[in-house]
Each structure stands twice: as structure tokens, then as C-alpha cells.
Amino acid sequence: MPKKIRLGILGGGGDSLIGVLHRVASHINDNYQIVGAVFNPDFEQNMAFAKEIDVPTNRIYKDFDTLIEEEMKLPEDERIQVCSILTPNFLHFPMALKLLENGFNVICEKPMTTTLEEAKKLQAAHEKAGTVFALTHTYTGYPMVRQMREMIKNGELGRIHKVDAVYYQGWINEIIHDQEKRSSVWRLDPKKAGISSCIGDIGVHAFNMVEYTTGLKIKSILSDFNYLYEDNQMDVDGTVLIRMSDHVKGIIRSSQVATGEENGLAIAIYGEKGAFKWEQENPNYLYVMSDTKPTQIYKPGHAYNSELSLGGTKLPPGHPEGIFDSMANIYLGVAKAIRGEQYDSGEYPTMTDGVRGMNFIEATVESNKNGNTWVELED
């Protein structure tokens, strides 16, 4: 198989932050080449953007259905091998489903779908297709997050007591207090974003981070949302109590109206032997704490780190690695899976994570709607 995997892109055109993140990440390890795309629903803008970023225009399609139709006419060794879905939430399910049904590998932005029912249908289609499906919970790609996962797996915290995950942003403040703006943004439109804004967009990242690092499943939740205005149907702030077992409990705090906050994802995990803390805005530092020893700081690139952590480190110690590198590590794991190479289960989030995420989102909405009651998650 040639080194470069043939990549298709759906969405992510113009000044899209997520678009440039995926494109740069796909190039970092020299594993992918963009060969086809529908960057924008407007064909003229679609073509103009392709020319702007120097992608050949012969496979820039007018819409998604045309992309599928025309790519399937090509010989298998020429057609797109994997498609990245970077569109608004409501398009994730129909696009991913059709891609899987036609034998394509898929890389999908989160949330995977807009409902748990859709997620289960997609899971069935994926099992039938037998192709690779990755969900881009980007922060699982950070070397120090992977190091934390491996240290917990090796029992270095002992029995876990408490988990505290937070994801605070303030960007929606500029929108939510203006009635006209809040009625026109797609993330506050349930028809396009799904049933949740804050939890569906960023709270689910904190949920995923808890399960990814601890290796435990959240069994039940109790949530309390804030909408700020009566005419706003979508949560912009939420607090979720979590139970992972009788003696492992915690909290997930998430907000899009945390004034002054930028991208404040952080997690703290407390166990009988020690504790870990990590912050996305300072991702090169994993704090290892103890009641009996001074706090230690683990950093990427050193020989004391795990194989999973070092496998996601591209530079010598002391050279900061950020979100582009983190996403690139997910793309690297997907490349290994597509080629049938050996890879660690922690290298990219899967369909299972997508279903779990939708289960969490729907449970939080149900809990809040029912007057802040405990809701069980499916196993």
C-alpha cells in the first residue's frame, strides 16, 4: 500500500478553525494526501477554497452525494480511502452512515450524531462495514493525557476516589445576550446542533476525558443546566454529578458563558496513593501529587514516559507540542488501523466512544428536564 492515504474532507472550508486543525494534523506525520472534498455547500466558494489551499479541483464535488457517486466509479486503488466529517452536527449521522455503507473509512467530529438512536444505527452499520471509524476527541492525543492513562492503568493511583473535570469557555457571551444573534447561530439551534449546546459541544469532551484516563465507565449522572434566557432552548452552562461506582464519584463542570475563559479543559483524578492534574492550556505538564512526597511534574519526550505517550511525541523535551500535534496523533493511529498495522487502543477514540458520548448527552438533558434527578447510563 502506498505511504499516503487518500483523504476526503467534508466541511471545514473558509475560516473554519476545525478545518485547518484537521488539515494540518493530517499532514504532520506524512500519512495523508487530500484528494477530494466538499468544503462548502456553495460550489463556487468550494472551488475557490480548494484553489486557495492548493488542492486539485478535479475532485472537488458540488455536494456529498456527488462525491460518493463519482468516487465509487473510480478504481479502488484511486478512490478516497477515508473521509473526515467536519460539518455541523446534524450532518454527521447521514454522512457517516452513507460512507460506511459504501465501504469508506471515517474520521468524524464529535458529537458523533444528534441522538443516541442514530448512534446505535451507526454502530450497527459500522459493524457490518468492518471499516475503521474514529471520533476526534482531540485531547486524547496529548502525550501527557496518554501518560496519565497509562499510569492509572498500571495502578499508580491505587483505588480512585474522586474525579473533577471542567471545560470552561466564554465565547458564547457575545451571542447569548443579543436576542437576534442567539436565534441565528447554529450551535443554539436544536435542529442543527442536537438537543444540547454546552454539554453536546464541550461537556462531552470532559466526559470522554474521564473515561479515557481512568478506564472506568460513568454509570449514572445528575445534571443542572442554565439557559440564561427563556427564548433560548439550548444549555449554555451545566454541572453534572457523576457516579462511576459506589465509591468513585465526581463532577463534570461545563460552560460556554464563563466570562474570560478561553479553552479551559482540565481534569484532576484523586486516588488512595496519589493524584494527577492536567490542564489543556498547559498541556506539557502532568502534575503528580502525593500526601507524603513533593509534587512531581512529568513532561513529554522523556524516557520515563510510557510507550503510548512517547509514540505521540514528535519533538525533543522542552519543545512545546499543542493541539495540532494532539489531533495529528489521532490521525496517526487511524493511519495504522487503515493499513492493518499494530496500534494501541488508546491511539484514537472509536465508535464505542461516540455511542457513550451520545448516551451521556441525552442522560444529562433528561436529568435536567426531570428536575435534576439521577439517570442511569447504558453499559
Coordinates of N, CA and C in Angstrom, one line a residue, residues 103-299:
G103 N -18.4 1.5 2.1 CA -17.1 0.9 2.4 C -16.0 1.8 2.7
F104 N -16.3 3.1 3.0 CA -15.2 4.1 3.3 C -14.9 4.0 4.8
N105 N -13.6 4.3 5.1 CA -13.2 4.5 6.5 C -13.7 6.0 6.8
V106 N -13.9 6.2 8.1 CA -14.5 7.5 8.5 C -13.7 8.1 9.7
I107 N -13.4 9.4 9.7 CA -13.0 10.2 10.8 C -14.1 11.2 11.0
C108 N -14.7 11.3 12.2 CA -15.8 12.1 12.4 C -15.6 13.1 13.6
E109 N -16.0 14.3 13.5 CA -16.0 15.2 14.6 C -17.1 14.8 15.6
K110 N -17.0 15.3 16.8 CA -18.0 15.0 17.8 C -18.9 16.2 18.0
P111 N -20.1 15.9 18.5 CA -20.7 14.6 18.9 C -21.0 13.8 17.6
M112 N -20.9 12.5 17.7 CA -20.9 11.6 16.5 C -22.3 11.8 15.8
T113 N -23.4 11.9 16.5 CA -24.7 12.1 16.0 C -25.4 13.1 16.8
T114 N -26.7 13.3 16.5 CA -27.5 14.2 17.3 C -28.4 13.4 18.3
T115 N -28.5 12.1 18.2 CA -29.3 11.3 19.1 C -28.6 10.0 19.4
L116 N -29.0 9.4 20.5 CA -28.5 8.1 20.8 C -29.0 7.0 19.9
E117 N -30.2 7.2 19.4 CA -30.8 6.2 18.4 C -30.0 6.2 17.2
E118 N -29.6 7.4 16.7 CA -28.8 7.5 15.5 C -27.4 6.8 15.7
A119 N -26.9 7.1 16.9 CA -25.5 6.5 17.2 C -25.6 5.0 17.2
K120 N -26.6 4.4 17.7 CA -26.8 2.9 17.7 C -26.9 2.4 16.2
K121 N -27.7 3.1 15.4 CA -27.8 2.7 14.0 C -26.4 2.8 13.3
L122 N -25.7 3.8 13.6 CA -24.3 4.0 13.0 C -23.4 2.9 13.5
Q123 N -23.6 2.5 14.7 CA -22.7 1.4 15.3 C -23.0 0.1 14.6
A124 N -24.3 -0.2 14.3 CA -24.7 -1.4 13.6 C -24.1 -1.4 12.1
A125 N -24.2 -0.2 11.5 CA -23.6 -0.1 10.1 C -22.1 -0.2 10.1
H126 N -21.5 0.2 11.2 CA -20.0 0.1 11.3 C -19.6 -1.4 11.4
E127 N -20.3 -2.1 12.3 CA -20.0 -3.5 12.5 C -20.2 -4.3 11.2
K128 N -21.2 -3.9 10.4 CA -21.4 -4.6 9.1 C -20.4 -4.2 8.1
A129 N -19.9 -3.0 8.1 CA -19.0 -2.5 7.1 C -17.6 -3.0 7.4
G130 N -17.2 -3.1 8.7 CA -15.9 -3.6 9.0 C -14.7 -2.7 8.7
T131 N -15.0 -1.4 8.5 CA -14.0 -0.4 8.2 C -13.6 0.3 9.5
V132 N -12.7 1.2 9.4 CA -12.2 2.0 10.5 C -13.1 3.2 10.8
F133 N -13.4 3.4 12.0 CA -14.2 4.6 12.4 C -13.5 5.3 13.6
A134 N -13.2 6.6 13.4 CA -12.5 7.3 14.5 C -13.3 8.5 14.8
L135 N -13.4 8.8 16.1 CA -14.1 10.1 16.6 C -13.1 11.0 17.2
T136 N -13.1 12.2 16.7 CA -12.0 13.1 17.1 C -12.2 13.8 18.4
H137 N -12.1 13.1 19.5 CA -11.9 13.7 20.8 C -10.5 14.1 20.9
T138 N -10.2 15.3 20.4 CA -8.8 15.7 20.1 C -7.9 15.6 21.3
Y139 N -8.4 15.8 22.5 CA -7.5 16.0 23.7 C -6.9 14.6 24.1
T140 N -7.5 13.5 23.7 CA -6.9 12.2 24.0 C -5.5 12.0 23.3
G141 N -5.2 12.9 22.3 CA -3.9 12.8 21.6 C -2.8 13.4 22.3
Y142 N -3.0 14.2 23.4 CA -1.9 14.8 24.1 C -1.0 13.8 24.8
P143 N 0.3 13.9 24.6 CA 1.2 12.9 25.3 C 1.0 12.7 26.8
M144 N 0.8 13.9 27.5 CA 0.6 13.8 28.9 C -0.7 13.2 29.4
V145 N -1.7 13.4 28.5 CA -3.0 12.7 28.8 C -2.8 11.2 28.6
R146 N -2.1 10.8 27.6 CA -1.8 9.4 27.4 C -1.0 8.8 28.5
Q147 N 0.0 9.6 29.0 CA 0.8 9.2 30.1 C 0.0 9.0 31.4
M148 N -1.0 9.9 31.6 CA -1.8 9.7 32.8 C -2.7 8.4 32.7
R149 N -3.2 8.2 31.5 CA -4.0 6.9 31.3 C -3.1 5.7 31.6
E150 N -1.9 5.7 31.1 CA -1.0 4.5 31.3 C -0.6 4.3 32.8
M151 N -0.4 5.4 33.5 CA 0.0 5.4 34.9 C -1.2 4.9 35.7
I152 N -2.4 5.3 35.4 CA -3.6 4.8 36.1 C -3.8 3.4 35.8
K153 N -3.6 3.0 34.6 CA -3.7 1.6 34.2 C -2.8 0.7 35.0
N154 N -1.6 1.2 35.2 CA -0.5 0.5 36.0 C -0.7 0.5 37.5
G155 N -1.8 1.2 37.9 CA -2.1 1.2 39.3 C -1.4 2.2 40.2
E156 N -0.9 3.2 39.6 CA 0.0 4.2 40.3 C -0.8 5.1 41.2
L157 N -2.2 5.2 41.0 CA -3.0 5.9 41.9 C -3.7 5.0 42.9
G158 N -3.6 3.7 42.7 CA -4.4 2.8 43.5 C -5.9 2.9 43.2
R159 N -6.6 2.7 44.3 CA -8.1 2.9 44.1 C -8.5 4.3 43.9
I160 N -9.2 4.6 42.9 CA -9.6 6.0 42.6 C -10.8 6.4 43.5
H161 N -10.7 7.6 44.1 CA -11.8 8.1 44.9 C -12.7 9.2 44.3
K162 N -12.1 10.1 43.6 CA -12.8 11.3 43.1 C -12.2 11.8 41.8
V163 N -13.1 12.3 40.9 CA -12.7 12.8 39.6 C -13.4 14.2 39.5
D164 N -12.6 15.2 39.0 CA -13.1 16.5 38.8 C -12.7 17.0 37.4
A165 N -13.6 17.1 36.5 CA -13.3 17.5 35.1 C -14.1 18.8 34.8
V166 N -13.4 19.7 34.2 CA -14.0 21.0 33.9 C -13.7 21.4 32.5
Y167 N -14.6 22.0 31.8 CA -14.4 22.6 30.5 C -15.1 23.9 30.4
Y168 N -14.4 25.0 30.6 CA -15.0 26.4 30.6 C -14.5 27.2 29.4
Q169 N -15.5 27.8 28.7 CA -15.3 28.7 27.7 C -16.2 29.9 27.9
G170 N -15.9 31.0 27.3 CA -16.7 32.2 27.4 C -17.2 32.8 26.1
W171 N -16.9 32.1 25.0 CA -17.2 32.6 23.7 C -18.6 33.0 23.4
I172 N -19.6 32.3 24.0 CA -21.0 32.5 23.6 C -21.6 33.7 24.3
N173 N -20.8 34.3 25.2 CA -21.3 35.6 25.8 C -21.6 36.6 24.8
E174 N -20.8 36.7 23.7 CA -21.0 37.7 22.7 C -22.3 37.5 21.9
I175 N -22.9 36.3 22.0 CA -24.0 35.9 21.3 C -25.3 35.8 22.1
I176 N -25.2 35.2 23.3 CA -26.3 34.8 24.1 C -27.1 36.0 24.6
H177 N -26.5 37.2 24.8 CA -27.1 38.3 25.4 C -27.8 39.2 24.3
D178 N -27.7 38.8 23.0 CA -28.3 39.5 21.9 C -29.4 38.6 21.3
Q179 N -30.7 39.0 21.4 CA -31.7 38.1 21.0 C -31.7 37.7 19.6
E180 N -31.3 38.6 18.7 CA -31.2 38.3 17.3 C -30.1 37.3 17.0
K181 N -28.9 37.5 17.6 CA -27.8 36.7 17.4 C -28.1 35.3 17.9
R182 N -28.6 35.1 19.1 CA -28.8 33.8 19.7 C -29.9 33.0 19.0
S183 N -30.7 33.6 18.2 CA -31.7 32.9 17.4 C -31.2 32.5 16.0
S184 N -29.9 32.9 15.7 CA -29.4 32.7 14.3 C -28.1 31.9 14.3
V185 N -27.6 31.5 15.4 CA -26.3 30.7 15.5 C -26.7 29.2 15.5
W186 N -26.0 28.4 14.7 CA -26.4 27.0 14.5 C -26.2 26.2 15.8
R187 N -25.2 26.6 16.6 CA -24.9 25.9 17.9 C -26.1 26.0 18.9
L188 N -26.9 27.1 18.7 CA -28.0 27.3 19.6 C -29.3 26.9 18.9
D189 N -29.2 26.2 17.8 CA -30.4 25.7 17.0 C -30.5 24.2 17.2
P190 N -31.5 23.7 17.9 CA -31.6 22.2 18.2 C -31.7 21.4 16.9
K191 N -32.2 22.1 15.8 CA -32.4 21.3 14.5 C -31.0 21.0 13.9
K192 N -30.0 21.9 14.2 CA -28.7 21.7 13.7 C -27.7 21.1 14.6
A193 N -27.8 21.5 15.9 CA -26.8 21.1 16.9 C -27.2 19.9 17.7
G194 N -28.5 19.6 17.7 CA -29.0 18.5 18.5 C -29.6 19.0 19.8
I195 N -29.8 18.2 20.8 CA -30.6 18.6 21.9 C -29.8 19.4 23.0
S196 N -28.5 19.5 22.8 CA -27.6 20.2 23.7 C -26.6 21.1 23.0
S197 N -26.3 22.2 23.6 CA -25.2 23.1 23.1 C -24.0 22.9 23.9
C198 N -24.0 23.3 25.2 CA -22.8 23.2 26.0 C -22.3 21.8 26.3
I199 N -23.2 21.0 26.8 CA -22.8 19.6 27.1 C -22.5 18.8 25.8
G200 N -23.2 19.1 24.7 CA -23.0 18.4 23.5 C -21.7 18.8 22.8
D201 N -21.3 20.1 23.0 CA -20.1 20.6 22.3 C -18.9 20.4 23.1
I202 N -18.9 20.8 24.4 CA -17.6 20.7 25.2 C -17.8 19.8 26.4
G203 N -18.9 19.7 27.0 CA -19.1 18.8 28.2 C -18.8 17.4 27.9
V204 N -19.1 17.0 26.6 CA -18.9 15.6 26.2 C -17.4 15.3 26.1
H205 N -16.6 16.3 25.8 CA -15.1 16.2 25.9 C -14.6 15.8 27.3
A206 N -15.2 16.5 28.3 CA -14.8 16.3 29.7 C -15.2 14.9 30.1
F207 N -16.4 14.5 29.6 CA -16.9 13.1 29.9 C -16.0 12.1 29.3
N208 N -15.6 12.3 28.0 CA -14.7 11.4 27.4 C -13.3 11.3 28.1
M209 N -12.8 12.5 28.5 CA -11.6 12.5 29.2 C -11.6 11.7 30.5
V210 N -12.7 11.8 31.2 CA -12.8 11.0 32.5 C -12.7 9.5 32.2
E211 N -13.5 9.0 31.2 CA -13.5 7.6 30.9 C -12.2 7.2 30.2
Y212 N -11.6 8.0 29.4 CA -10.4 7.7 28.7 C -9.2 7.5 29.7
T213 N -9.1 8.4 30.6 CA -7.9 8.4 31.5 C -8.1 7.3 32.6
T214 N -9.3 7.2 33.2 CA -9.5 6.3 34.4 C -9.7 4.9 33.9
G215 N -10.2 4.7 32.7 CA -10.5 3.3 32.3 C -11.8 2.8 32.9
L216 N -12.5 3.7 33.6 CA -13.8 3.4 34.3 C -14.9 3.9 33.5
K217 N -16.1 3.4 33.6 CA -17.3 3.9 33.0 C -18.2 4.7 34.0
I218 N -18.7 5.8 33.5 CA -19.7 6.5 34.3 C -21.0 5.8 34.3
K219 N -21.6 5.5 35.4 CA -22.8 4.6 35.5 C -24.1 5.4 35.6
S220 N -24.0 6.6 36.3 CA -25.2 7.4 36.4 C -24.8 8.9 36.6
I221 N -25.7 9.8 36.3 CA -25.4 11.2 36.3 C -26.7 12.0 36.9
L222 N -26.4 13.2 37.4 CA -27.4 14.1 37.8 C -26.9 15.5 37.3
S223 N -27.8 16.1 36.5 CA -27.3 17.4 35.9 C -28.2 18.6 36.2
D224 N -27.6 19.8 36.1 CA -28.4 21.0 36.3 C -27.9 22.0 35.3
F225 N -28.8 22.5 34.4 CA -28.4 23.3 33.3 C -28.8 24.8 33.5
N226 N -28.1 25.7 32.8 CA -28.5 27.1 32.8 C -28.7 27.5 31.3
Y227 N -29.8 28.2 31.0 CA -30.2 28.6 29.7 C -30.1 30.1 29.5
L228 N -30.1 30.8 30.6 CA -30.0 32.3 30.7 C -31.2 33.0 30.3
Y229 N -31.8 32.6 29.1 CA -33.0 33.4 28.6 C -34.1 32.4 28.3
E230 N -35.3 32.8 28.5 CA -36.5 32.0 28.3 C -36.6 31.5 26.8
D231 N -36.2 32.4 25.9 CA -36.4 32.0 24.5 C -35.2 31.2 23.9
N232 N -34.2 30.9 24.8 CA -33.1 30.0 24.4 C -33.4 28.6 24.8
Q233 N -33.4 27.7 23.8 CA -33.8 26.3 24.1 C -32.6 25.4 24.4
M234 N -31.4 26.0 24.3 CA -30.1 25.2 24.4 C -29.3 25.6 25.6
D235 N -28.8 24.6 26.4 CA -28.0 24.8 27.5 C -26.7 25.5 27.1
V236 N -26.3 26.5 27.9 CA -25.0 27.2 27.7 C -24.1 27.0 28.9
D237 N -24.6 26.3 29.9 CA -23.8 26.1 31.1 C -24.4 24.8 31.8
G238 N -23.6 24.0 32.4 CA -24.1 22.8 33.0 C -23.2 22.2 34.1
T239 N -23.7 21.7 35.1 CA -23.0 21.0 36.2 C -23.5 19.6 36.3
V240 N -22.7 18.6 36.2 CA -23.1 17.2 36.2 C -22.4 16.4 37.3
L241 N -23.1 15.9 38.2 CA -22.6 14.9 39.2 C -22.5 13.6 38.6
I242 N -21.4 12.8 38.8 CA -21.2 11.5 38.2 C -20.9 10.5 39.3
R243 N -21.4 9.3 39.0 CA -21.1 8.1 39.8 C -20.5 7.0 38.9
M244 N -19.3 6.6 39.3 CA -18.7 5.5 38.5 C -18.8 4.2 39.2
S245 N -19.0 4.2 40.5 CA -19.2 3.0 41.3 C -19.7 3.6 42.6
D246 N -19.9 2.7 43.6 CA -20.4 3.1 44.9 C -19.4 4.1 45.6
H247 N -18.1 3.9 45.3 CA -17.1 4.7 46.0 C -16.2 5.5 45.1
V248 N -16.6 5.6 43.8 CA -15.9 6.5 42.9 C -16.9 7.5 42.3
K249 N -16.8 8.7 42.7 CA -17.8 9.8 42.3 C -17.0 11.0 41.9
G250 N -17.7 11.9 41.3 CA -17.1 13.1 40.8 C -18.0 14.1 40.2
I251 N -17.5 15.1 39.5 CA -18.2 16.1 38.9 C -17.6 16.5 37.5
I252 N -18.5 16.9 36.6 CA -18.1 17.5 35.3 C -18.8 18.9 35.3
R253 N -18.0 19.9 35.1 CA -18.4 21.3 35.1 C -18.2 21.8 33.7
S254 N -19.2 22.4 33.0 CA -19.0 22.8 31.6 C -19.8 24.1 31.4
S255 N -19.1 25.1 30.7 CA -19.8 26.3 30.5 C -19.3 27.0 29.2
Q256 N -20.2 27.6 28.5 CA -19.8 28.5 27.4 C -20.0 30.0 27.7
V257 N -20.4 30.3 28.9 CA -20.6 31.7 29.4 C -19.7 32.0 30.6
A258 N -18.6 31.2 30.7 CA -17.6 31.5 31.8 C -16.7 32.7 31.3
T259 N -17.2 33.9 31.7 CA -16.6 35.1 31.2 C -15.0 35.1 31.3
G260 N -14.3 35.4 30.2 CA -12.9 35.5 30.3 C -12.2 34.2 30.0
E261 N -12.9 33.1 30.1 CA -12.3 31.8 29.9 C -12.1 31.5 28.4
E262 N -11.0 30.8 28.0 CA -10.7 30.6 26.6 C -11.0 29.1 26.2
N263 N -10.2 28.2 26.6 CA -10.4 26.8 26.3 C -10.0 26.0 27.5
G264 N -10.7 26.2 28.6 CA -10.3 25.7 29.9 C -10.7 24.3 30.2
L265 N -10.2 23.3 29.5 CA -10.4 21.9 29.8 C -9.3 21.5 30.8
A266 N -9.7 20.9 31.9 CA -8.8 20.4 32.9 C -9.4 19.2 33.6
I267 N -8.5 18.3 34.1 CA -9.0 17.1 34.8 C -8.1 16.9 36.0
A268 N -8.7 16.5 37.1 CA -8.0 16.1 38.3 C -8.6 14.7 38.8
I269 N -7.7 13.8 39.1 CA -8.1 12.4 39.5 C -7.4 12.1 40.8
Y270 N -8.2 11.8 41.8 CA -7.6 11.5 43.1 C -7.8 10.1 43.5
G271 N -6.7 9.4 44.0 CA -6.7 8.1 44.4 C -6.1 7.9 45.7
E272 N -6.1 6.6 46.2 CA -5.6 6.3 47.5 C -4.1 6.5 47.6
K273 N -3.3 6.4 46.5 CA -1.9 6.5 46.6 C -1.4 7.9 46.1
G274 N -2.2 8.6 45.4 CA -1.8 9.9 44.9 C -2.9 10.6 44.0
A275 N -2.5 11.6 43.2 CA -3.4 12.3 42.4 C -2.7 12.8 41.1
F276 N -3.5 13.0 40.1 CA -3.0 13.6 38.8 C -3.8 14.8 38.5
K277 N -3.1 15.9 37.9 CA -3.8 17.0 37.4 C -3.2 17.4 36.0
W278 N -4.1 17.8 35.1 CA -3.7 18.2 33.8 C -4.6 19.3 33.3
E279 N -4.0 20.3 32.6 CA -4.8 21.4 32.0 C -4.4 21.5 30.5
Q280 N -5.5 21.6 29.7 CA -5.3 21.7 28.3 C -4.5 23.0 27.9
E281 N -4.6 24.1 28.6 CA -3.9 25.3 28.2 C -2.5 25.2 28.6
N282 N -2.1 24.2 29.4 CA -0.7 24.0 29.7 C -0.4 22.5 29.5
P283 N -0.5 22.0 28.3 CA -0.6 20.5 28.1 C 0.6 19.8 28.3
N284 N 1.8 20.4 28.4 CA 3.1 19.7 28.6 C 3.4 19.3 30.0
Y285 N 2.4 19.6 30.9 CA 2.7 19.4 32.3 C 1.6 18.5 32.9
L286 N 2.1 17.3 33.4 CA 1.2 16.4 34.2 C 1.7 16.5 35.6
Y287 N 0.8 17.0 36.5 CA 1.2 17.1 37.9 C 0.8 15.8 38.7
V288 N 1.9 15.2 39.3 CA 1.7 14.0 40.1 C 1.8 14.4 41.6
M289 N 0.7 14.2 42.3 CA 0.7 14.7 43.7 C 0.6 13.6 44.7
S290 N 1.0 13.8 45.9 CA 1.0 12.8 46.9 C 0.9 13.5 48.3
D291 N 0.4 12.7 49.3 CA 0.4 13.2 50.7 C 1.7 13.2 51.4
T292 N 2.6 12.4 50.8 CA 3.9 12.1 51.5 C 5.1 12.6 50.8
K293 N 5.0 13.0 49.5 CA 6.1 13.4 48.7 C 5.9 14.8 48.0
P294 N 6.9 15.5 47.7 CA 6.7 16.7 46.9 C 6.0 16.5 45.6
T295 N 5.3 17.4 45.1 CA 4.6 17.3 43.8 C 5.7 17.2 42.7
Q296 N 5.4 16.2 41.8 CA 6.3 16.0 40.6 C 5.6 16.5 39.4
I297 N 6.4 16.9 38.4 CA 5.9 17.3 37.1 C 6.5 16.4 36.0
Y298 N 5.6 15.7 35.3 CA 6.0 14.9 34.2 C 5.9 15.8 32.9
K299 N 6.8 15.6 32.0 CA 6.8 16.4 30.7 C 7.1 15.4 29.6

